[in-house]
Amino acid sequence: MLKLDFVTRSAKILSAFIGDEIPQEILEERVRAAFAFPAPVANVESDVGCLELFPRAQRWHLKISAVALWHKC
């Protein structure tokens, strides 16, 4: 299963919990849409990486703040 791409592997794992409720093709489309954002990995050492989430978190905070201010006006 580790040789599968991220979307296919994630959809297979989810289908174990979802069963036949959502067809595999649709599930893969939804997984692809849900994870359609960059996930930069910084090398800490030659064989160790770290997922950098903080740049996205900062932008997310600004977006939420803007939406909150817009709703107040």
PDB file of C-alpha atoms in Angstrom:
ATOM      1  CA  MET A   1       0.000   0.000   0.000  1.00  0.00           C
ATOM      2  CA  LEU A   2       2.954   2.362   0.576  1.00  0.00           C
ATOM      3  CA  LYS A   3       3.705   2.261  -3.159  1.00  0.00           C
ATOM      4  CA  LEU A   4       0.335   3.863  -3.957  1.00  0.00           C
ATOM      5  CA  ASP A   5       0.113   7.607  -4.453  1.00  0.00           C
ATOM      6  CA  PHE A   6      -1.252   9.699  -1.578  1.00  0.00           C
ATOM      7  CA  VAL A   7      -4.773  10.131  -2.958  1.00  0.00           C
ATOM      8  CA  THR A   8      -5.307   6.453  -3.827  1.00  0.00           C
ATOM      9  CA  ARG A   9      -3.864   5.271  -0.513  1.00  0.00           C
ATOM     10  CA  SER A  10      -5.979   7.737   1.491  1.00  0.00           C
ATOM     11  CA  ALA A  11      -9.141   6.775  -0.398  1.00  0.00           C
ATOM     12  CA  LYS A  12      -8.489   3.066   0.244  1.00  0.00           C
ATOM     13  CA  ILE A  13      -8.032   3.699   3.963  1.00  0.00           C
ATOM     14  CA  LEU A  14     -11.182   5.831   4.120  1.00  0.00           C
ATOM     15  CA  SER A  15     -13.187   3.229   2.210  1.00  0.00           C
ATOM     16  CA  ALA A  16     -12.479   0.745   5.019  1.00  0.00           C
ATOM     17  CA  PHE A  17     -14.508   3.017   7.308  1.00  0.00           C
ATOM     18  CA  ILE A  18     -17.056   4.288   4.769  1.00  0.00           C
ATOM     19  CA  GLY A  19     -17.785   0.988   3.045  1.00  0.00           C
ATOM     20  CA  ASP A  20     -19.988   1.237  -0.046  1.00  0.00           C
ATOM     21  CA  GLU A  21     -21.546   4.585   0.919  1.00  0.00           C
ATOM     22  CA  ILE A  22     -19.308   6.528  -1.487  1.00  0.00           C
ATOM     23  CA  PRO A  23     -17.964   4.922  -4.695  1.00  0.00           C
ATOM     24  CA  GLN A  24     -14.152   4.686  -4.882  1.00  0.00           C
ATOM     25  CA  GLU A  25     -13.886   7.114  -7.825  1.00  0.00           C
ATOM     26  CA  ILE A  26     -15.881   9.821  -6.033  1.00  0.00           C
ATOM     27  CA  LEU A  27     -13.968   9.229  -2.810  1.00  0.00           C
ATOM     28  CA  GLU A  28     -10.675   9.715  -4.664  1.00  0.00           C
ATOM     29  CA  GLU A  29     -11.995  12.958  -6.199  1.00  0.00           C
ATOM     30  CA  ARG A  30     -12.995  14.246  -2.762  1.00  0.00           C
ATOM     31  CA  VAL A  31      -9.643  13.295  -1.229  1.00  0.00           C
ATOM     32  CA  ARG A  32      -7.841  15.023  -4.114  1.00  0.00           C
ATOM     33  CA  ALA A  33      -9.937  18.174  -3.589  1.00  0.00           C
ATOM     34  CA  ALA A  34      -9.494  18.115   0.197  1.00  0.00           C
ATOM     35  CA  PHE A  35      -5.711  17.950  -0.002  1.00  0.00           C
ATOM     36  CA  ALA A  36      -5.149  20.372  -2.875  1.00  0.00           C
ATOM     37  CA  PHE A  37      -2.765  22.654  -1.001  1.00  0.00           C
ATOM     38  CA  PRO A  38       1.015  22.821  -0.714  1.00  0.00           C
ATOM     39  CA  ALA A  39       2.679  20.949   2.130  1.00  0.00           C
ATOM     40  CA  PRO A  40       6.308  22.086   2.167  1.00  0.00           C
ATOM     41  CA  VAL A  41       8.797  19.741   3.808  1.00  0.00           C
ATOM     42  CA  ALA A  42      12.018  21.236   5.175  1.00  0.00           C
ATOM     43  CA  ASN A  43      15.041  18.987   5.524  1.00  0.00           C
ATOM     44  CA  VAL A  44      16.222  18.912   9.131  1.00  0.00           C
ATOM     45  CA  GLU A  45      18.907  16.314   8.469  1.00  0.00           C
ATOM     46  CA  SER A  46      19.746  14.206   5.430  1.00  0.00           C
ATOM     47  CA  ASP A  47      17.098  11.607   6.319  1.00  0.00           C
ATOM     48  CA  VAL A  48      14.742  13.697   8.489  1.00  0.00           C
ATOM     49  CA  GLY A  49      12.101  16.096   7.233  1.00  0.00           C
ATOM     50  CA  CYS A  50       9.672  18.450   8.929  1.00  0.00           C
ATOM     51  CA  LEU A  51       6.304  19.527   7.541  1.00  0.00           C
ATOM     52  CA  GLU A  52       6.093  23.333   7.647  1.00  0.00           C
ATOM     53  CA  LEU A  53       2.552  24.379   8.482  1.00  0.00           C
ATOM     54  CA  PHE A  54       3.178  27.784  10.022  1.00  0.00           C
ATOM     55  CA  PRO A  55       3.243  29.885   6.809  1.00  0.00           C
ATOM     56  CA  ARG A  56      -0.236  28.602   5.895  1.00  0.00           C
ATOM     57  CA  ALA A  57      -1.452  29.089   9.459  1.00  0.00           C
ATOM     58  CA  GLN A  58      -0.474  32.764   9.363  1.00  0.00           C
ATOM     59  CA  ARG A  59      -2.356  33.357   6.126  1.00  0.00           C
ATOM     60  CA  TRP A  60      -5.332  31.367   7.421  1.00  0.00           C
ATOM     61  CA  HIS A  61      -5.503  33.606  10.491  1.00  0.00           C
ATOM     62  CA  LEU A  62      -5.515  36.728   8.313  1.00  0.00           C
ATOM     63  CA  LYS A  63      -8.246  35.301   6.107  1.00  0.00           C
ATOM     64  CA  ILE A  64     -10.444  34.430   9.111  1.00  0.00           C
ATOM     65  CA  SER A  65      -9.863  37.914  10.569  1.00  0.00           C
ATOM     66  CA  ALA A  66     -10.887  39.531   7.282  1.00  0.00           C
ATOM     67  CA  VAL A  67     -14.056  37.446   7.094  1.00  0.00           C
ATOM     68  CA  ALA A  68     -14.916  38.276  10.719  1.00  0.00           C
ATOM     69  CA  LEU A  69     -14.452  42.007  10.081  1.00  0.00           C
ATOM     70  CA  TRP A  70     -16.487  41.815   6.878  1.00  0.00           C
ATOM     71  CA  HIS A  71     -19.413  40.217   8.740  1.00  0.00           C
ATOM     72  CA  LYS A  72     -19.362  43.007  11.357  1.00  0.00           C
ATOM     73  CA  CYS A  73     -19.776  45.762   8.744  1.00  0.00           C
TER      74      CYS A  73
END
